[in-house]
Coordinates of C-alpha atoms in Angstrom, one line a residue:
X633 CA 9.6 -83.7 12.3
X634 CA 6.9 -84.6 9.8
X635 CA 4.3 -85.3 12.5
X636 CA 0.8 -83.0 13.6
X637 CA 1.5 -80.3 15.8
X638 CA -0.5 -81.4 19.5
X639 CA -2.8 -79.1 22.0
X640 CA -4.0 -79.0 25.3
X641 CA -6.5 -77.0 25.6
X642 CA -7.1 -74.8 28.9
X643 CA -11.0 -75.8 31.0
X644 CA -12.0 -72.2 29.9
X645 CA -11.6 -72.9 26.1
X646 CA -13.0 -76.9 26.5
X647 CA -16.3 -75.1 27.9
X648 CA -16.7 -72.0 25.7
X649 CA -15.5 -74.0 22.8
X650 CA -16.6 -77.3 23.0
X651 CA -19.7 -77.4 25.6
X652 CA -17.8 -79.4 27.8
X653 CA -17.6 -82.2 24.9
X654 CA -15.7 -85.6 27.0
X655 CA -15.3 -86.7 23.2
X656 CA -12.9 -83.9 21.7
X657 CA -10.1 -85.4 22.3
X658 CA -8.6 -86.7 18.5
X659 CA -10.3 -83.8 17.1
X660 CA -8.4 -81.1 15.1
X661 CA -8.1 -77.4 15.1
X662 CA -6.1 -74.9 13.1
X663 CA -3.9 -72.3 14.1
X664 CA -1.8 -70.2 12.1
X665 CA -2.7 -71.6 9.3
X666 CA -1.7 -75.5 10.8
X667 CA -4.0 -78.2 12.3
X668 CA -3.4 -79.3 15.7
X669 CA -4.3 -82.8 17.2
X670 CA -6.1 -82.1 20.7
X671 CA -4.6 -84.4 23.2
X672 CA -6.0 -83.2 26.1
X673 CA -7.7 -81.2 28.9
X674 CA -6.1 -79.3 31.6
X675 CA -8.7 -79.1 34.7
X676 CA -9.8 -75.8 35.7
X677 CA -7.6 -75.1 38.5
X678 CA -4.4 -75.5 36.6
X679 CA -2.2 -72.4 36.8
X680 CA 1.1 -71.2 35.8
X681 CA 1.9 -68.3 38.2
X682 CA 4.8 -66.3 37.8
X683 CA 6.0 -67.7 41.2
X684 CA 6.2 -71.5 39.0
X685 CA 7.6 -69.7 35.6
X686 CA 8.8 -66.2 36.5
X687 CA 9.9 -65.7 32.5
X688 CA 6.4 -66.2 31.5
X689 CA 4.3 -64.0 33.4
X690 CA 1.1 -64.8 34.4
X691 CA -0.2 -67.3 32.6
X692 CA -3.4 -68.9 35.0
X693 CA -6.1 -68.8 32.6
X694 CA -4.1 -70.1 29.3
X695 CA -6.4 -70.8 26.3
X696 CA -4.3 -73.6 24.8
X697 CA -1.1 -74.8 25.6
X698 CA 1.5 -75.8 22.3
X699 CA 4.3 -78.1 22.8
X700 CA 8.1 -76.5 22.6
X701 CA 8.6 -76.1 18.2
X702 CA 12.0 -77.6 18.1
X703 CA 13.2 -77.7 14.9
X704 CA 15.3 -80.9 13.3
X705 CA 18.9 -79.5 14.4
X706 CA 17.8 -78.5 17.9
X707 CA 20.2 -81.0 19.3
X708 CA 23.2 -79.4 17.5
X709 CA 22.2 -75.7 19.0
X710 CA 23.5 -75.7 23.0
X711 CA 23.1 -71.9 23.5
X712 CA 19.9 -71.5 24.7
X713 CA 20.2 -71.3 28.4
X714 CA 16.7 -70.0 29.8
X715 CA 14.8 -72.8 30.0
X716 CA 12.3 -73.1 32.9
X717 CA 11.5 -77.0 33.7
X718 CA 8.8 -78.7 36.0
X719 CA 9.7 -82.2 36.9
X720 CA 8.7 -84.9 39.6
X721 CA 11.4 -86.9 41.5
X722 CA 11.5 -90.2 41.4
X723 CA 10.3 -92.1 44.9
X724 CA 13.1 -92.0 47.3
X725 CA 15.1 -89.0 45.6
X726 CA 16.0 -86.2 47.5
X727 CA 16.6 -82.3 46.7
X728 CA 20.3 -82.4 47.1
X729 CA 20.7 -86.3 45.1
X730 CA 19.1 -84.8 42.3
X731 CA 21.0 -81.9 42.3
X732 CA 23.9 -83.8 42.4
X733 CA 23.2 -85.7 39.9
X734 CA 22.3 -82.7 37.8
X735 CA 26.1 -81.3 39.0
X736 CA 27.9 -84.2 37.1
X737 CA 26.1 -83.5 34.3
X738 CA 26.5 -79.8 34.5
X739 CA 30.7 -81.0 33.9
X740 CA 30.3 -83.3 31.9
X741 CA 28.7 -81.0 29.4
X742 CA 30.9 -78.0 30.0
X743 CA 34.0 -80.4 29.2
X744 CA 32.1 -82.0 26.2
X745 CA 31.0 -78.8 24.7
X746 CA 33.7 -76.7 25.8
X747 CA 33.3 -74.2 22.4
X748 CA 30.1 -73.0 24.0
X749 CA 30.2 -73.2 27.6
X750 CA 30.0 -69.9 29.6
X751 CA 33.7 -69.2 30.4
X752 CA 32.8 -68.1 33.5
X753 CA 31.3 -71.6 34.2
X754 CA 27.7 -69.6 34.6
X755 CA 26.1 -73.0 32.5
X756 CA 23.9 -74.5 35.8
X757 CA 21.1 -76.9 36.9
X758 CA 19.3 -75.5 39.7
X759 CA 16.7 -77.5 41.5
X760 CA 14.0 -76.0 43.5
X761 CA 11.4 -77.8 45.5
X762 CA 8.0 -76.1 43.8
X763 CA 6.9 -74.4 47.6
X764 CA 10.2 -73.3 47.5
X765 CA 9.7 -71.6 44.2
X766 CA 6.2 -70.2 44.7
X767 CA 6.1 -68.8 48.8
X768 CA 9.9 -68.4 48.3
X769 CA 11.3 -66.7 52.4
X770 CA 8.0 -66.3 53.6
X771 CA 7.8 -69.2 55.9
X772 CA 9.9 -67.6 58.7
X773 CA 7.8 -64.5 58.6
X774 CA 4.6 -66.5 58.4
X775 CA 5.8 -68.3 61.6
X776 CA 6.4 -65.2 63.4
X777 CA 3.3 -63.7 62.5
X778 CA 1.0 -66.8 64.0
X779 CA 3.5 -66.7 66.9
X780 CA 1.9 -63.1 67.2
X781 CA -0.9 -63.9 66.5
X782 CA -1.4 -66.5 69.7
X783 CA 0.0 -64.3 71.5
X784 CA -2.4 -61.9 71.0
X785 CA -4.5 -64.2 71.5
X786 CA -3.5 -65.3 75.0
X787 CA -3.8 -61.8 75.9
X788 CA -7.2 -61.3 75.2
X789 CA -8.4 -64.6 76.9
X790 CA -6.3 -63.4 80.0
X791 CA -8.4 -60.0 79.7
X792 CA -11.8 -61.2 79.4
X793 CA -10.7 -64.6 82.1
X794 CA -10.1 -61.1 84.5
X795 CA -13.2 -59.7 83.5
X796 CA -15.1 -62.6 83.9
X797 CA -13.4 -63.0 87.0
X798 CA -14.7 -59.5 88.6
X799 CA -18.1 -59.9 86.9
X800 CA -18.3 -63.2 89.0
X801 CA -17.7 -62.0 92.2
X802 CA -19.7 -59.0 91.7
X803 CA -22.4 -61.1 91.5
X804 CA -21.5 -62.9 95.2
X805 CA -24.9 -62.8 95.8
X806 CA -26.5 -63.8 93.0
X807 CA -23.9 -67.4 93.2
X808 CA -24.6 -67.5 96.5
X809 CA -28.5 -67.8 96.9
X810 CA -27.9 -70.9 94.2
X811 CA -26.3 -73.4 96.6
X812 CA -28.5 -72.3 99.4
X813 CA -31.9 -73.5 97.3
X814 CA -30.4 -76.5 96.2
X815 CA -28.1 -76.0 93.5
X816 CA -24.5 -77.9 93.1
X817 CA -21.6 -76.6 92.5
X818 CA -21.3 -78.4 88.9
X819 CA -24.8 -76.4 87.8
X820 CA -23.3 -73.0 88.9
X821 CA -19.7 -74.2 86.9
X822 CA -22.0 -74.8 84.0
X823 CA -23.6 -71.8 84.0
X824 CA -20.9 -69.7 84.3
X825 CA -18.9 -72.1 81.4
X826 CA -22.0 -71.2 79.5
X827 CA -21.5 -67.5 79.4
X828 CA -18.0 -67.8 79.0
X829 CA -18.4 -70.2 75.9
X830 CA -21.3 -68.3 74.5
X831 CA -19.0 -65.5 74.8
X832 CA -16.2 -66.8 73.1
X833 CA -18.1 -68.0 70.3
X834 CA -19.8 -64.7 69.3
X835 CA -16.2 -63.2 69.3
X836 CA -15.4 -65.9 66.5
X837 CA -18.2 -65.5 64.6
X838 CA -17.5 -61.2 64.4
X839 CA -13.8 -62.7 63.5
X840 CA -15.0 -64.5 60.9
X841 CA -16.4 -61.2 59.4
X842 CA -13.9 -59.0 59.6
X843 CA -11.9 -61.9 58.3
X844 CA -13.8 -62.0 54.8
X845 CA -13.6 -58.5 54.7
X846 CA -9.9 -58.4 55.4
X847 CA -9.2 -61.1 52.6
X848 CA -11.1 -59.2 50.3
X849 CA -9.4 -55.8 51.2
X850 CA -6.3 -57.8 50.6
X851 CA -6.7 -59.1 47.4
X852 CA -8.3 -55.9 45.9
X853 CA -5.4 -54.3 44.6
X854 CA -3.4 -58.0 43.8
X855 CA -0.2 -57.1 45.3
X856 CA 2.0 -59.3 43.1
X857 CA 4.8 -60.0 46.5
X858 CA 2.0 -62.2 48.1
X859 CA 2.3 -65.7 46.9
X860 CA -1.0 -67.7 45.9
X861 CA -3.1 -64.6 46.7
X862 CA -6.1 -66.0 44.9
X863 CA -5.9 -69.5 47.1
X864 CA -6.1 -67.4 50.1
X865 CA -9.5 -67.5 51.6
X866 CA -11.8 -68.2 54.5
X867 CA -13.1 -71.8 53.9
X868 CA -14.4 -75.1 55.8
X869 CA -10.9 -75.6 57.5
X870 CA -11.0 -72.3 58.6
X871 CA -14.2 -72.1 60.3
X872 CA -13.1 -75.8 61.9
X873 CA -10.4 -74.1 63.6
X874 CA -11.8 -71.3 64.3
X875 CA -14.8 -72.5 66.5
X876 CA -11.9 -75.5 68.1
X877 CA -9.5 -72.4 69.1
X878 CA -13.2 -70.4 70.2
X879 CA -14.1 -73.5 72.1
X880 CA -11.2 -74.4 73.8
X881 CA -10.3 -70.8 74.9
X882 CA -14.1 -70.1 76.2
X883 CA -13.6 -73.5 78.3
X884 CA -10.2 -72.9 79.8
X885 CA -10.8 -69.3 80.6
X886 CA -13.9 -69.9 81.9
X887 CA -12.9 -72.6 83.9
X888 CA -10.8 -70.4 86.5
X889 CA -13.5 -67.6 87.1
X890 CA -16.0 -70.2 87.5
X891 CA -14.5 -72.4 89.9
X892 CA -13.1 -69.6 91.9
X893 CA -16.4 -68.0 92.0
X894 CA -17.8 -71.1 93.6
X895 CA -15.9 -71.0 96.4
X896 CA -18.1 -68.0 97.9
X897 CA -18.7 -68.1 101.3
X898 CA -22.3 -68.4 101.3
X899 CA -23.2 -67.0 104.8
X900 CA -21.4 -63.8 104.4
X901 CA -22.9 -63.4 101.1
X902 CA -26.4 -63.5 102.4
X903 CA -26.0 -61.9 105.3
X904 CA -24.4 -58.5 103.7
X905 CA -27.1 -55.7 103.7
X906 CA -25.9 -54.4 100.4
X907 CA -23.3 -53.3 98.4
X908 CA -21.4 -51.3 101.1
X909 CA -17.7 -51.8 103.1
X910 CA -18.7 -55.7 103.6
X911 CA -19.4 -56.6 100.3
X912 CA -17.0 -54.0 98.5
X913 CA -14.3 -55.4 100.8
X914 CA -15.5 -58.9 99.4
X915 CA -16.0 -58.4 95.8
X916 CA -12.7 -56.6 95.6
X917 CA -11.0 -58.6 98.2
X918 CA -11.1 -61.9 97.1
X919 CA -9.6 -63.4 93.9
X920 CA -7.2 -60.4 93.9
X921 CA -4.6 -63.0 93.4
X922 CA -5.8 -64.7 90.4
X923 CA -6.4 -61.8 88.9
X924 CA -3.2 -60.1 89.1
X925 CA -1.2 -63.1 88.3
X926 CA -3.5 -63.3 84.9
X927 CA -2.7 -59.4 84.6
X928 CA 0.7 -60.5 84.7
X929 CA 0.6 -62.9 83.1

């Protein structure tokens, strides 16, 4: 009591305000009618979502931020029970110490203060972990869905590894006249590795599109049950992973085609007239057995 009322001001108001001024800090505004001592700064990516302080709404973009009025007898007045409180534990505390901790306290003041304690003993401490609090149950379904997802995934590598597959040995020919003007084995598994990876990359890249188009289609109407919907987006980590997982599934699937492809019989390649009962017997002949176990598979 007696002393300036404090602000923080929000990194919208510092820069519209102040022009970014480092040395406004000390300086004084009025509100209401009563100056307030500016303290500090918040940086421009603090936010109060409703997920952090459901009783508050949205508050993400606050102007300035006013420390709780409490008047002189606010430590005689033990009604008010809907207070919302952002804390950090101490090093080496856990969830369930502190809300122990908070338990005994929770008795001891409903035994000190029994005048105003609920009667139905409703007076609690609650601790949540702040993920907790903002994404809430949607870990398990966020598991599940990128379980799905690599599923999916493993599908279409097994399709396109088939593909591949029949693409190679429709081209006996083609992989056989290599070896017979000099080429190794390892240049033809290159080659082959090459198309598959090339491939696999362009389908990465088209993700990527239809990803930035999806996040955007998502976040269009703000549907207020998706946590951290403005943090969702497609950024350096994504496109990291992204090419890795492109890379890695372009290699592996290519991998079987090519080296099965290799082992053409070179004579009976060359020596087919054409694409009649030899080679159709051939093409469709061989690899059958890779490429049903990757069809079911």
């Amino acid at each position: 009591p007696g002393r300036t009322g404090q602000a923080v001001l929000g990194h919208g108001s510092w820069v519209r305000r102040y022009g970014k001024d480092p040395a406004v800090l000390g300086r004084s505004l009025t509100l209401n009618g009563q100056p307030y001592e500016i303290v500090g700064v918040l940086p421009a990516s603090f936010s109060l979502p409703r997920e952090v302080l459901p009783t508050l709404g949205v508050v993400e973009d606050g102007e300035i931020f006013l420390p709780l009025p409490l008047a002189a007898d606010a430590r005689t007045i033990r009604t008010s029970e809907d207070y919302n409180l952002i804390a950090k534990l101490k090093r080496g505390v856990t969830v369930e110490r502190a809300q122990a901790e908070m338990d005994g306290i929770t008795a001891r003041l409903s035994r000190e203060f029994a005048d105003v304690s609920p009667p139905n003993g409703g007076l609690t401490f609650s601790i949540v972990p702040l993920q907790e609090q903002v994404v809430g149950n949607v870990r398990r379904p966020l598991l599940v869905l990128i379980g799905s997802v690599a599923l999916v995934l493993l599908i279409a590598c097994a399709n396109v590894a088939n593909l591949l597959l029949s693409r190679a040995l429709a081209r006996e020919k083609e992989i056989a006249f290599r070896p017979a003007v000099g080429a190794g084995r390892g240049r033809i598994v290159r080659q082959l590795l090459t198309e598959s990876l090339l491939l696999a990359l362009v389908g990465g890249a088209l993700a990527v599109v239809v990803a930035l188009a999806a996040v955007a289609g998502i976040q269009a109407p703000r549907p207020e049950q998706v946590p951290r919907l403005s943090a969702i987006g497609v950024d350096a980590r994504v496109l990291l992973f992204t090419f890795l997982v492109c890379t890695a599934s372009g290699l592996m699937f290519g991998m079987f085609p090519a080296l099965y492809a290799c082992r053409v019989d070179v004579l009976g390649a060359l020596t087919a007239t054409g694409r009649g009962a030899s080679a159709g017997g051939s093409v469709f002949g061989r690899g059958h057995g890779l490429r049903g176990a990757l069809a079911a598979g």
